[in-house]
Amino acid sequence: MIIGRRSPRWRPGVDARAIRHPAGPGAARLMAAAKPVVVAGGGIAGIAAAVGLAERGVPVIMIEPHDQLGGRVRAWPVAHGSDQVTMSRGFHAFFRQYYNLRALLRRADPDLGSLVPISDYPLILADGHTDSFAKIPRTPPLNLTAFVIRSPSFRLRDLAAVNVPAALELLDVEFPATFSRYDGESAAAFLDRLHFPAKARHLALEVFARSFFAHPDDFSAGELVAMFHSYFLGSSEGLLFDVPRDDYDSCLWSPIRRYLERLGVEVRTGEAVSWVDAGQDVPRIGVASGAEIEAAALVLATDPATTRRLALDCAIPDEGWTDRVAALRNAPPFAVWRLWLDRLVASDRPAFLGTSGFGPLDNISVLEGFEEGARRWSAARGGSVVELHAYALVEQSAEDQLKDQLLAELHKVYPELEPAGIVAEEFLIKDDCPLHGTDPWHQRITVQTPHPRVVLAGDGIRCDLPVALMERAATTGFLAANELLASYGLAGHDLWTVPMHSRHRVARSLRHHASRA
C-alpha cells in the first residue's frame, strides 16, 4: 500500500487543530531510469527517507550496519539456554502526536494494530507520592488546570511563588522562533527562573529533559518549552501513548522492510558505509566490504558520531558548515538492564513506571504487561521480565556498582522482587544519542547541506517544526526525501504537526503586559 494524497477532511489524530504542511508539487512518479539514492542508516529517519523516495519511483539502496532495521529502536534475538528471547535499548513511547512516524508505520500496518495503548504512565517520587496522567482532559488549557489540581506535586503556596511572566511563556510560543528565544538557557535555568515548584520539577525533568538522555543543566530550554507545547499545552492528543504489542523487529520493522522491498528498495543489512566522497557533482560511497557506489544522491541518516565522521571527511568545501558539524555532541550514556526473574511482580504494577529520587533508576518496565513474547515467557516460566533504565549517566559507575544500585532501588519500589532470582540478563550502556544543548539554534545542522545531492536526517538534525525524538527522526527523513524529490521534479510528502503557535492569545497579551510592568 502506498500512501498518496489524502482527502482534505482526513485528520491524523483527534486534534482538529493539527497542522498540515503541504509538500511541494510535482510529478507522481519518476519514469526515467536513474542511478540509486543511497540511504545510509536503517533507523526511523533512514526508513522514512527511503519510503519517501521509493514511493515516487526513485531507486534506493539502504545500507544498515546491524542485521535488523530500526536503529536505536531496533530489537534483536538473544538466546538464554533453550530460551529464544529478544533484547532492545528500552521502551519508546509512540505518542498520538507523532503524526509523521505513525503515517510511516501505516505503510505496513494501516490500522496501527501493532500498537497498543497504555492506561497510565505514573511517576513515583522517593518521598512516596505518585503523579498520574490518567483521566486528565485532553484539551488545553483544561488539561493543565485539571492536572495541577489533581497532582500532589503542586501546592498552593508553591504556585503562588511562580514567576507569572515566565509561566506565560509556556502559553506563548511560535515555532521556529521559540527555539531561538532560549539560546544559551538550559532547562534547569528556565525552571529556576520560572520558580517552578521544587516538588514538581520531576514532572518537567523526568518526563521531558531526561527522555533526551540529557542532564537538565545541559539541555536546551527551547526544547523543553517545545516539549510542553507538543505534548501538553498545544495539543489535544493527550500525554498517554501507545507501545508495540511485541518486540520492535517482528512488530514494526520487519513488516516495513517487506514494504520497502516491494517498492524495489535494495536493503543491505549487516553492511556499513565507511566513507563518502562528495567532492564531485554526485557523491561516491564506499562500504566496509570494499565496494563503491556512485550514487545519484546520499541521505546520511546515521547515528550522531557516524554522521559527524562521514560529514567531516566527505570533502564538502564549506568551512562554516564543517565547523557546525564538528560542534555536534552526544548526550551522556544511558543504561538498560533487562532481567528475566524467577518470580512475578505484583499484579497491580503498571507496565511502565517513571521514578525520581531513586538513585540512578529512572524507569521500570514490566514487559509482560505489553509485549507478547515476554508474556509467553512469563506464562511458561512463572516469572517476570523487568527492565531498568538509567538515563544521563554524567558520572558513570562501574558496571557491577551500577547494577547493585539499580537492583537496590528496584527493591525499594517493588519490594516483592527482593527475593527474586535472576534467571537471565542483558545489560548495555550506550552513548550514541544526540545532545540538544544550549548552543544557538540557528547554528545547528539542518537537512540541507552545502552539497545539493547530500542531505541529512535524524533526531539530532535541526527541524523548524515542533517535533522531537522519534517524531523528529521520521519528520527529517521525509524532509530529506522531499528535498531530493524536488530536484527530480517529483511531488513531495505532506507532513503534519501540532499547531506552530500558541492558541492562547490571552496568555500572550498577559505576558507582554507583565513584562512591561
Short mmCIF file of C-alpha atoms in Angstrom, two decimals:
data_model
loop_
_atom_site.label_atom_id
_atom_site.label_comp_id
_atom_site.label_asym_id
_atom_site.label_seq_id
_atom_site.Cartn_x
_atom_site.Cartn_y
_atom_site.Cartn_z
CA MET A 1 0.00 0.00 0.00
CA ILE A 2 1.35 3.41 -0.99
CA ILE A 3 0.10 6.39 0.98
CA GLY A 4 -0.82 9.08 -1.53
CA ARG A 5 -2.75 12.31 -1.33
CA ARG A 6 -5.49 12.13 1.29
CA SER A 7 -8.92 13.71 1.41
CA PRO A 8 -8.79 17.31 2.68
CA ARG A 9 -11.03 16.19 5.54
CA TRP A 10 -8.64 13.48 6.73
CA ARG A 11 -7.03 14.18 10.11
CA PRO A 12 -4.06 12.28 11.56
CA GLY A 13 -5.46 12.27 15.11
CA VAL A 14 -8.22 13.62 17.32
CA ASP A 15 -6.90 17.19 17.46
CA ALA A 16 -8.77 19.29 14.91
CA ARG A 17 -6.05 21.94 15.17
CA ALA A 18 -3.29 19.68 13.83
CA ILE A 19 -1.45 21.46 11.03
CA ARG A 20 -0.83 20.04 7.58
CA HIS A 21 2.40 21.20 5.95
CA PRO A 22 1.84 20.68 2.21
CA ALA A 23 4.70 19.25 0.20
CA GLY A 24 5.95 20.77 -3.00
CA PRO A 25 4.09 19.89 -6.20
CA GLY A 26 5.43 17.71 -8.98
CA ALA A 27 5.01 14.50 -10.89
CA ALA A 28 3.63 11.48 -9.07
CA ARG A 29 6.39 9.11 -10.14
CA LEU A 30 9.83 9.06 -11.73
CA MET A 31 9.54 7.43 -15.12
CA ALA A 32 13.13 7.67 -16.42
CA ALA A 33 15.98 5.38 -15.40
CA ALA A 34 18.22 6.86 -12.72
CA LYS A 35 21.15 5.98 -10.51
CA PRO A 36 20.16 4.94 -6.98
CA VAL A 37 19.99 7.21 -3.99
CA VAL A 38 21.96 5.71 -1.11
CA VAL A 39 20.34 5.96 2.30
CA ALA A 40 22.99 5.42 4.96
CA GLY A 41 21.24 4.21 8.08
CA GLY A 42 18.22 1.98 8.59
CA GLY A 43 16.75 3.71 11.62
CA ILE A 44 13.50 5.66 11.62
CA ALA A 45 14.98 8.61 9.72
CA GLY A 46 16.54 6.41 7.04
CA ILE A 47 13.39 4.33 6.68
CA ALA A 48 11.25 7.46 6.25
CA ALA A 49 13.65 8.84 3.63
CA ALA A 50 13.74 5.53 1.74
CA VAL A 51 9.95 5.22 1.81
CA GLY A 52 9.51 8.81 0.67
CA LEU A 53 11.84 8.34 -2.30
CA ALA A 54 10.80 4.84 -3.33
CA GLU A 55 7.09 5.68 -3.33
CA ARG A 56 7.87 8.20 -6.08
CA GLY A 57 9.80 5.63 -8.12
CA VAL A 58 13.31 6.73 -7.17
CA PRO A 59 15.68 3.72 -6.90
CA VAL A 60 17.11 3.38 -3.39
CA ILE A 61 19.87 1.38 -1.74
CA MET A 62 19.59 1.36 2.06
CA ILE A 63 22.73 0.43 3.99
CA GLU A 64 22.40 -0.51 7.67
CA PRO A 65 25.25 -1.95 9.78
CA HIS A 66 23.03 -4.08 12.03
CA ASP A 67 21.11 -7.17 10.98
CA GLN A 68 17.79 -5.50 11.80
CA LEU A 69 16.23 -2.19 10.84
CA GLY A 70 15.07 0.30 13.44
CA GLY A 71 18.31 1.97 14.50
CA ARG A 72 18.07 2.90 18.17
CA VAL A 73 14.53 1.47 18.16
CA ARG A 74 15.52 -1.96 16.92
CA ALA A 75 15.24 -5.34 18.66
CA TRP A 76 17.49 -8.35 18.21
CA PRO A 77 17.34 -12.02 19.21
CA VAL A 78 19.29 -13.45 22.15
CA ALA A 79 19.48 -17.00 23.43
CA HIS A 80 19.49 -17.95 27.11
CA GLY A 81 19.95 -21.67 27.08
CA SER A 82 16.85 -23.07 25.37
CA ASP A 83 15.01 -19.77 25.66
CA GLN A 84 14.90 -17.69 22.48
CA VAL A 85 14.07 -14.13 23.54
CA THR A 86 14.77 -10.59 22.37
CA MET A 87 16.61 -7.52 23.61
CA SER A 88 16.32 -3.83 22.78
CA ARG A 89 17.56 -0.50 24.07
CA GLY A 90 14.49 0.09 26.18
CA PHE A 91 10.93 1.21 25.69
CA HIS A 92 9.89 4.04 23.40
CA ALA A 93 6.63 5.95 23.69
CA PHE A 94 4.65 6.21 20.46
CA PHE A 95 2.70 9.36 21.27
CA ARG A 96 -0.51 10.17 19.38
CA GLN A 97 1.15 13.48 18.37
CA TYR A 98 3.73 11.54 16.36
CA TYR A 99 1.75 12.07 13.19
CA ASN A 100 4.60 11.51 10.72
CA LEU A 101 6.01 8.45 12.48
CA ARG A 102 2.57 6.92 12.68
CA ALA A 103 2.00 7.68 8.99
CA LEU A 104 5.24 5.83 8.27
CA LEU A 105 4.09 2.80 10.28
CA ARG A 106 0.73 2.80 8.47
CA ARG A 107 2.55 1.84 5.26
CA ALA A 108 2.78 -1.72 6.56
CA ASP A 109 0.06 -1.55 9.22
CA PRO A 110 -2.80 0.69 8.02
CA ASP A 111 -4.85 0.33 11.22
CA LEU A 112 -1.81 0.53 13.55
CA GLY A 113 -2.85 -2.78 15.05
CA SER A 114 0.75 -3.35 16.09
CA LEU A 115 0.40 -0.60 18.72
CA VAL A 116 -1.49 -0.92 21.99
CA PRO A 117 -2.43 1.94 24.32
CA ILE A 118 -1.19 2.15 27.87
CA SER A 119 -3.64 3.14 30.59
CA ASP A 120 -1.22 5.36 32.51
CA TYR A 121 2.43 6.26 32.94
CA PRO A 122 2.68 7.03 36.67
CA LEU A 123 5.68 8.80 38.15
CA ILE A 124 6.68 7.96 41.71
CA LEU A 125 8.87 10.13 43.91
CA ALA A 126 11.17 8.81 46.58
CA ASP A 127 9.11 10.60 49.25
CA GLY A 128 6.19 8.36 48.36
CA HIS A 129 3.65 10.32 46.32
CA THR A 130 2.74 9.41 42.77
CA ASP A 131 1.63 11.51 39.82
CA SER A 132 -0.71 10.11 37.20
CA PHE A 133 -1.64 11.21 33.68
CA ALA A 134 -4.76 9.06 33.51
CA LYS A 135 -8.20 10.71 33.41
CA ILE A 136 -6.75 14.11 32.54
CA PRO A 137 -8.78 16.07 29.95
CA ARG A 138 -7.04 16.30 26.60
CA THR A 139 -7.98 19.83 25.60
CA PRO A 140 -5.68 22.72 26.61
CA PRO A 141 -5.85 24.59 28.92
CA LEU A 142 -8.27 22.27 30.75
CA ASN A 143 -5.61 19.54 30.77
CA LEU A 144 -3.14 21.80 32.58
CA THR A 145 -5.74 23.05 35.08
CA ALA A 146 -7.01 19.56 35.88
CA PHE A 147 -3.52 18.13 36.24
CA VAL A 148 -2.36 20.87 38.62
CA ILE A 149 -5.48 20.47 40.75
CA ARG A 150 -5.15 16.69 40.96
CA SER A 151 -1.38 16.38 41.27
CA PRO A 152 0.13 16.13 44.78
CA SER A 153 3.29 17.71 43.34
CA PHE A 154 1.65 21.14 43.21
CA ARG A 155 0.84 23.00 46.42
CA LEU A 156 -0.96 26.34 46.61
CA ARG A 157 1.90 28.13 48.35
CA ASP A 158 4.32 26.91 45.67
CA LEU A 159 2.04 28.05 42.86
CA ALA A 160 1.74 31.48 44.46
CA ALA A 161 5.51 31.91 44.13
CA VAL A 162 5.61 31.10 40.39
CA ASN A 163 7.07 33.79 38.13
CA VAL A 164 3.93 34.63 36.12
CA PRO A 165 5.62 36.19 33.05
CA ALA A 166 7.91 33.18 32.74
CA ALA A 167 4.97 30.79 33.19
CA LEU A 168 3.06 32.57 30.45
CA GLU A 169 5.97 31.90 28.09
CA LEU A 170 4.75 28.30 28.03
CA LEU A 171 1.47 29.53 26.56
CA ASP A 172 3.03 31.98 24.11
CA VAL A 173 5.05 30.03 21.57
CA GLU A 174 5.68 30.38 17.87
CA PHE A 175 7.94 27.98 16.03
CA PRO A 176 10.67 28.05 14.97
CA ALA A 177 11.30 31.39 16.72
CA THR A 178 10.65 29.83 20.13
CA PHE A 179 13.64 27.52 19.73
CA SER A 180 15.95 30.51 19.29
CA ARG A 181 14.33 32.56 22.05
CA TYR A 182 16.05 30.38 24.65
CA ASP A 183 19.55 30.26 23.15
CA GLY A 184 22.05 29.93 25.97
CA GLU A 185 19.45 28.95 28.59
CA SER A 186 19.25 25.43 29.99
CA ALA A 187 16.11 23.58 31.03
CA ALA A 188 17.21 23.76 34.67
CA ALA A 189 17.85 27.52 34.43
CA PHE A 190 14.45 28.11 32.85
CA LEU A 191 12.70 26.23 35.65
CA ASP A 192 14.71 28.25 38.19
CA ARG A 193 13.60 31.47 36.50
CA LEU A 194 10.04 30.18 36.44
CA HIS A 195 10.21 29.40 40.18
CA PHE A 196 8.80 26.03 39.23
CA PRO A 197 7.67 24.21 42.39
CA ALA A 198 10.51 22.06 43.71
CA LYS A 199 8.25 19.07 44.35
CA ALA A 200 7.01 19.24 40.75
CA ARG A 201 10.35 19.56 38.97
CA HIS A 202 10.41 15.84 38.29
CA LEU A 203 7.37 16.30 36.05
CA ALA A 204 9.33 18.63 33.79
CA LEU A 205 12.71 16.96 34.04
CA GLU A 206 11.93 13.26 34.30
CA VAL A 207 9.21 13.29 31.65
CA PHE A 208 10.83 15.71 29.23
CA ALA A 209 14.53 16.53 29.65
CA ARG A 210 15.69 13.08 30.64
CA SER A 211 13.77 11.48 27.79
CA PHE A 212 16.53 13.05 25.66
CA PHE A 213 19.10 11.30 27.91
CA ALA A 214 20.33 14.78 28.83
CA HIS A 215 21.21 16.39 32.13
CA PRO A 216 18.87 19.37 32.78
CA ASP A 217 21.86 21.73 33.11
CA ASP A 218 22.97 20.85 29.59
CA PHE A 219 19.59 20.59 27.86
CA SER A 220 18.02 23.38 25.82
CA ALA A 221 15.22 25.35 27.45
CA GLY A 222 13.81 25.86 23.97
CA GLU A 223 13.49 22.10 23.56
CA LEU A 224 11.83 21.85 26.97
CA VAL A 225 9.27 24.54 26.09
CA ALA A 226 8.65 22.81 22.75
CA MET A 227 8.00 19.55 24.58
CA PHE A 228 5.48 21.22 26.88
CA HIS A 229 3.75 22.62 23.80
CA SER A 230 3.83 19.45 21.71
CA TYR A 231 2.70 17.01 24.37
CA PHE A 232 0.55 19.08 26.68
CA LEU A 233 -0.18 22.77 26.25
CA GLY A 234 -0.54 22.91 22.47
CA SER A 235 -2.11 19.57 21.65
CA SER A 236 -5.34 17.73 22.39
CA GLU A 237 -3.84 14.29 21.75
CA GLY A 238 -3.01 13.77 25.42
CA LEU A 239 0.11 12.71 27.30
CA LEU A 240 -0.56 8.97 27.23
CA PHE A 241 0.89 6.92 24.42
CA ASP A 242 0.99 3.58 22.63
CA VAL A 243 3.65 0.90 22.60
CA PRO A 244 4.26 -2.04 20.23
CA ARG A 245 2.45 -5.20 21.25
CA ASP A 246 5.61 -7.27 20.64
CA ASP A 247 9.32 -6.73 20.00
CA TYR A 248 10.18 -3.91 17.61
CA ASP A 249 11.56 -6.09 14.86
CA SER A 250 8.72 -8.56 14.44
CA CYS A 251 6.06 -5.96 15.14
CA LEU A 252 7.29 -2.90 13.25
CA TRP A 253 10.46 -3.09 11.22
CA SER A 254 10.29 -6.50 9.53
CA PRO A 255 6.90 -5.55 8.01
CA ILE A 256 8.34 -2.18 6.98
CA ARG A 257 11.34 -3.91 5.41
CA ARG A 258 9.00 -6.09 3.35
CA TYR A 259 7.13 -2.97 2.27
CA LEU A 260 10.40 -1.31 1.20
CA GLU A 261 11.45 -4.36 -0.78
CA ARG A 262 8.09 -4.46 -2.54
CA LEU A 263 8.79 -0.88 -3.61
CA GLY A 264 12.10 -2.06 -5.10
CA VAL A 265 14.42 -0.79 -2.36
CA GLU A 266 17.63 -2.80 -2.04
CA VAL A 267 18.02 -3.24 1.71
CA ARG A 268 21.54 -4.19 2.74
CA THR A 269 21.70 -5.05 6.43
CA GLY A 270 24.91 -6.09 8.14
CA GLU A 271 26.87 -3.62 5.99
CA ALA A 272 28.17 -0.17 6.89
CA VAL A 273 29.11 2.95 4.96
CA SER A 274 32.81 3.52 5.62
CA TRP A 275 33.49 6.68 3.58
CA VAL A 276 31.82 9.32 1.43
CA ASP A 277 33.39 11.45 -1.30
CA ALA A 278 31.17 14.44 -2.04
CA GLY A 279 33.85 16.38 -3.89
CA GLN A 280 32.14 15.85 -7.27
CA ASP A 281 28.66 16.63 -8.60
CA VAL A 282 27.39 13.25 -7.40
CA PRO A 283 28.64 11.52 -4.26
CA ARG A 284 30.61 8.28 -4.19
CA ILE A 285 30.03 5.95 -1.27
CA GLY A 286 32.35 3.24 0.00
CA VAL A 287 31.09 0.36 2.13
CA ALA A 288 33.01 -1.75 4.61
CA SER A 289 33.17 -4.70 2.21
CA GLY A 290 35.32 -2.61 -0.13
CA ALA A 291 32.65 -1.94 -2.77
CA GLU A 292 31.99 1.54 -4.12
CA ILE A 293 28.68 3.04 -5.19
CA GLU A 294 28.34 6.03 -7.49
CA ALA A 295 25.02 7.37 -6.30
CA ALA A 296 22.61 9.97 -7.60
CA ALA A 297 22.43 11.36 -4.07
CA LEU A 298 23.05 10.45 -0.44
CA VAL A 299 20.80 10.59 2.61
CA LEU A 300 23.03 10.46 5.66
CA ALA A 301 20.78 9.15 8.44
CA THR A 302 23.32 7.56 10.75
CA ASP A 303 23.97 7.93 14.49
CA PRO A 304 25.48 11.29 15.55
CA ALA A 305 29.09 10.12 15.77
CA THR A 306 28.96 8.41 12.37
CA THR A 307 27.25 11.43 10.81
CA ARG A 308 29.94 13.67 12.25
CA ARG A 309 32.77 11.46 10.99
CA LEU A 310 31.39 10.93 7.48
CA ALA A 311 30.31 14.56 7.04
CA LEU A 312 33.67 15.94 8.15
CA ASP A 313 35.58 13.58 5.83
CA CYS A 314 33.35 13.83 2.76
CA ALA A 315 35.19 16.76 1.10
CA ILE A 316 32.38 19.32 1.14
CA PRO A 317 34.39 22.56 0.88
CA ASP A 318 32.45 24.76 3.29
CA GLU A 319 34.36 25.64 6.44
CA GLY A 320 31.40 27.22 8.20
CA TRP A 321 29.32 24.11 7.70
CA THR A 322 32.08 21.74 8.80
CA ASP A 323 32.51 23.84 11.97
CA ARG A 324 28.82 23.32 12.72
CA VAL A 325 29.18 19.58 12.09
CA ALA A 326 32.23 19.41 14.35
CA ALA A 327 30.22 21.06 17.13
CA LEU A 328 27.79 18.11 17.29
CA ARG A 329 27.87 16.45 20.70
CA ASN A 330 26.49 13.22 22.05
CA ALA A 331 24.29 13.05 25.13
CA PRO A 332 25.67 11.29 28.22
CA PRO A 333 25.50 7.49 28.36
CA PHE A 334 22.40 5.62 29.43
CA ALA A 335 22.00 2.06 30.69
CA VAL A 336 19.36 -0.59 30.05
CA TRP A 337 19.27 -3.74 32.16
CA ARG A 338 16.72 -6.41 31.22
CA LEU A 339 16.15 -9.11 33.83
CA TRP A 340 14.37 -12.42 33.45
CA LEU A 341 13.28 -13.21 37.03
CA ASP A 342 12.04 -16.36 38.68
CA ARG A 343 9.01 -14.72 40.28
CA LEU A 344 6.23 -12.34 39.28
CA VAL A 345 5.83 -8.71 40.13
CA ALA A 346 2.61 -7.82 41.95
CA SER A 347 -0.36 -8.00 39.60
CA ASP A 348 -1.26 -4.31 40.03
CA ARG A 349 2.13 -3.00 38.87
CA PRO A 350 1.97 -0.73 35.80
CA ALA A 351 3.70 -1.68 32.57
CA PHE A 352 5.80 1.48 32.82
CA LEU A 353 6.75 3.45 35.91
CA GLY A 354 8.82 6.62 35.97
CA THR A 355 10.89 7.12 39.11
CA SER A 356 12.52 10.18 40.68
CA GLY A 357 14.88 10.28 43.62
CA PHE A 358 15.75 6.58 43.42
CA GLY A 359 19.45 6.94 42.69
CA PRO A 360 20.29 6.26 39.04
CA LEU A 361 16.96 4.47 38.38
CA ASP A 362 14.71 6.43 36.01
CA ASN A 363 12.20 3.87 34.76
CA ILE A 364 10.92 0.37 35.43
CA SER A 365 9.21 -1.58 32.66
CA VAL A 366 7.36 -4.85 33.20
CA LEU A 367 7.48 -6.34 29.72
CA GLU A 368 4.78 -8.98 30.09
CA GLY A 369 2.42 -6.07 30.66
CA PHE A 370 2.52 -5.22 26.95
CA GLU A 371 4.92 -7.43 24.95
CA GLU A 372 3.60 -10.76 23.68
CA GLY A 373 6.97 -12.53 23.65
CA ALA A 374 7.63 -11.59 27.27
CA ARG A 375 4.09 -12.63 28.17
CA ARG A 376 4.70 -16.09 26.70
CA TRP A 377 7.96 -16.45 28.63
CA SER A 378 6.28 -15.29 31.83
CA ALA A 379 3.43 -17.77 31.44
CA ALA A 380 5.82 -20.65 30.75
CA ARG A 381 8.33 -19.82 33.49
CA GLY A 382 6.16 -18.20 36.17
CA GLY A 383 8.42 -15.17 36.35
CA SER A 384 8.58 -11.56 35.18
CA VAL A 385 10.67 -9.78 32.57
CA VAL A 386 11.68 -6.47 34.12
CA GLU A 387 13.73 -3.71 32.53
CA LEU A 388 15.56 -0.98 34.43
CA HIS A 389 16.65 2.27 32.81
CA ALA A 390 19.25 4.79 33.96
CA TYR A 391 19.48 7.98 31.89
CA ALA A 392 22.08 10.74 31.64
CA LEU A 393 24.87 8.94 33.44
CA VAL A 394 27.07 12.02 33.75
CA GLU A 395 29.19 10.29 36.39
CA GLN A 396 29.23 6.72 35.14
CA SER A 397 29.79 3.99 37.72
CA ALA A 398 31.46 0.67 37.06
CA GLU A 399 29.01 -1.87 35.65
CA ASP A 400 28.81 -4.01 38.80
CA GLN A 401 28.36 -0.95 41.00
CA LEU A 402 25.63 0.46 38.74
CA LYS A 403 23.82 -2.88 38.71
CA ASP A 404 23.95 -3.06 42.51
CA GLN A 405 22.48 0.45 42.74
CA LEU A 406 19.72 -0.27 40.22
CA LEU A 407 18.77 -3.54 41.91
CA ALA A 408 18.65 -1.92 45.35
CA GLU A 409 16.37 0.83 44.05
CA LEU A 410 14.13 -1.70 42.28
CA HIS A 411 13.63 -3.50 45.59
CA LYS A 412 12.60 -0.22 47.25
CA VAL A 413 9.97 0.41 44.60
CA TYR A 414 8.84 -3.21 44.09
CA PRO A 415 9.76 -4.96 47.37
CA GLU A 416 8.10 -8.20 46.26
CA LEU A 417 11.04 -8.70 43.90
CA GLU A 418 13.72 -8.62 46.61
CA PRO A 419 13.80 -12.44 46.94
CA ALA A 420 13.64 -12.95 43.16
CA GLY A 421 16.44 -14.80 41.44
CA ILE A 422 17.84 -13.68 38.10
CA VAL A 423 17.31 -16.41 35.51
CA ALA A 424 18.99 -14.43 32.73
CA GLU A 425 20.01 -10.86 31.99
CA GLU A 426 21.08 -8.49 29.23
CA PHE A 427 22.90 -5.25 30.07
CA LEU A 428 24.06 -2.44 27.82
CA ILE A 429 25.39 1.08 28.10
CA LYS A 430 25.23 3.36 25.06
CA ASP A 431 26.21 6.95 24.38
CA ASP A 432 25.04 7.46 20.80
CA CYS A 433 22.11 9.85 21.25
CA PRO A 434 22.33 13.50 20.14
CA LEU A 435 22.63 16.25 22.72
CA HIS A 436 20.27 19.19 22.29
CA GLY A 437 22.29 21.67 24.29
CA THR A 438 22.09 25.39 24.92
CA ASP A 439 24.06 26.38 21.81
CA PRO A 440 22.35 28.76 19.33
CA TRP A 441 19.52 27.06 17.47
CA HIS A 442 20.34 28.56 14.07
CA GLN A 443 23.87 27.12 14.18
CA ARG A 444 22.69 23.52 14.32
CA ILE A 445 22.99 21.47 11.17
CA THR A 446 19.89 21.05 9.02
CA VAL A 447 18.55 18.59 6.46
CA GLN A 448 20.13 20.67 3.70
CA THR A 449 23.92 20.72 3.30
CA PRO A 450 26.17 22.81 1.00
CA HIS A 451 26.11 19.87 -1.44
CA PRO A 452 22.80 19.69 -3.38
CA ARG A 453 22.96 15.89 -3.58
CA VAL A 454 23.74 15.22 0.09
CA VAL A 455 21.07 15.59 2.77
CA LEU A 456 20.91 14.71 6.45
CA ALA A 457 18.19 13.14 8.59
CA GLY A 458 17.82 12.07 12.20
CA ASP A 459 16.60 13.20 15.60
CA GLY A 460 19.79 15.22 16.06
CA ILE A 461 19.15 17.31 12.94
CA ARG A 462 17.59 20.74 13.30
CA CYS A 463 13.96 20.88 12.29
CA ASP A 464 11.92 24.08 12.41
CA LEU A 465 8.75 22.14 13.25
CA PRO A 466 7.74 21.38 16.87
CA VAL A 467 8.76 17.70 16.80
CA ALA A 468 11.20 15.68 18.89
CA LEU A 469 12.75 12.26 19.40
CA MET A 470 11.29 9.55 17.13
CA GLU A 471 8.95 12.06 15.51
CA ARG A 472 11.86 14.33 14.60
CA ALA A 473 13.64 11.35 13.09
CA ALA A 474 10.63 10.46 10.93
CA THR A 475 9.97 14.11 10.02
CA THR A 476 13.53 14.87 8.96
CA GLY A 477 13.58 11.62 6.98
CA PHE A 478 10.58 12.75 4.95
CA LEU A 479 12.04 16.27 4.66
CA ALA A 480 15.26 14.77 3.28
CA ALA A 481 13.25 12.77 0.75
CA ASN A 482 11.25 15.87 -0.20
CA GLU A 483 14.44 17.85 -0.76
CA LEU A 484 15.70 15.28 -3.27
CA LEU A 485 12.29 14.68 -4.84
CA ALA A 486 12.07 18.37 -5.70
CA SER A 487 15.33 18.06 -7.66
CA TYR A 488 13.68 15.35 -9.78
CA GLY A 489 10.56 17.45 -10.30
CA LEU A 490 8.57 14.99 -8.19
CA ALA A 491 5.88 15.69 -5.62
CA GLY A 492 6.92 15.53 -2.01
CA HIS A 493 5.08 14.14 1.01
CA ASP A 494 2.81 16.21 3.23
CA LEU A 495 3.72 16.45 6.90
CA TRP A 496 1.62 17.10 9.99
CA THR A 497 2.40 18.69 13.34
CA VAL A 498 0.71 20.13 16.38
CA PRO A 499 -0.02 23.88 15.99
CA MET A 500 3.01 26.00 15.17
CA HIS A 501 1.97 28.75 17.57
CA SER A 502 0.05 29.03 20.80
CA ARG A 503 -3.70 29.10 20.66
CA HIS A 504 -3.77 31.05 23.95
CA ARG A 505 -3.90 34.67 22.79
CA VAL A 506 -4.90 35.88 26.26
CA ALA A 507 -1.69 34.40 27.68
CA ARG A 508 0.36 36.24 25.07
CA SER A 509 -1.29 39.53 25.95
CA LEU A 510 -0.84 38.95 29.69
CA ARG A 511 2.84 38.04 29.25
CA HIS A 512 3.61 41.21 27.32
CA HIS A 513 1.70 43.28 29.88
CA ALA A 514 3.50 41.62 32.80
CA SER A 515 6.92 42.07 31.18
CA ARG A 516 6.31 45.82 30.84
CA ALA A 517 5.07 46.20 34.40
#
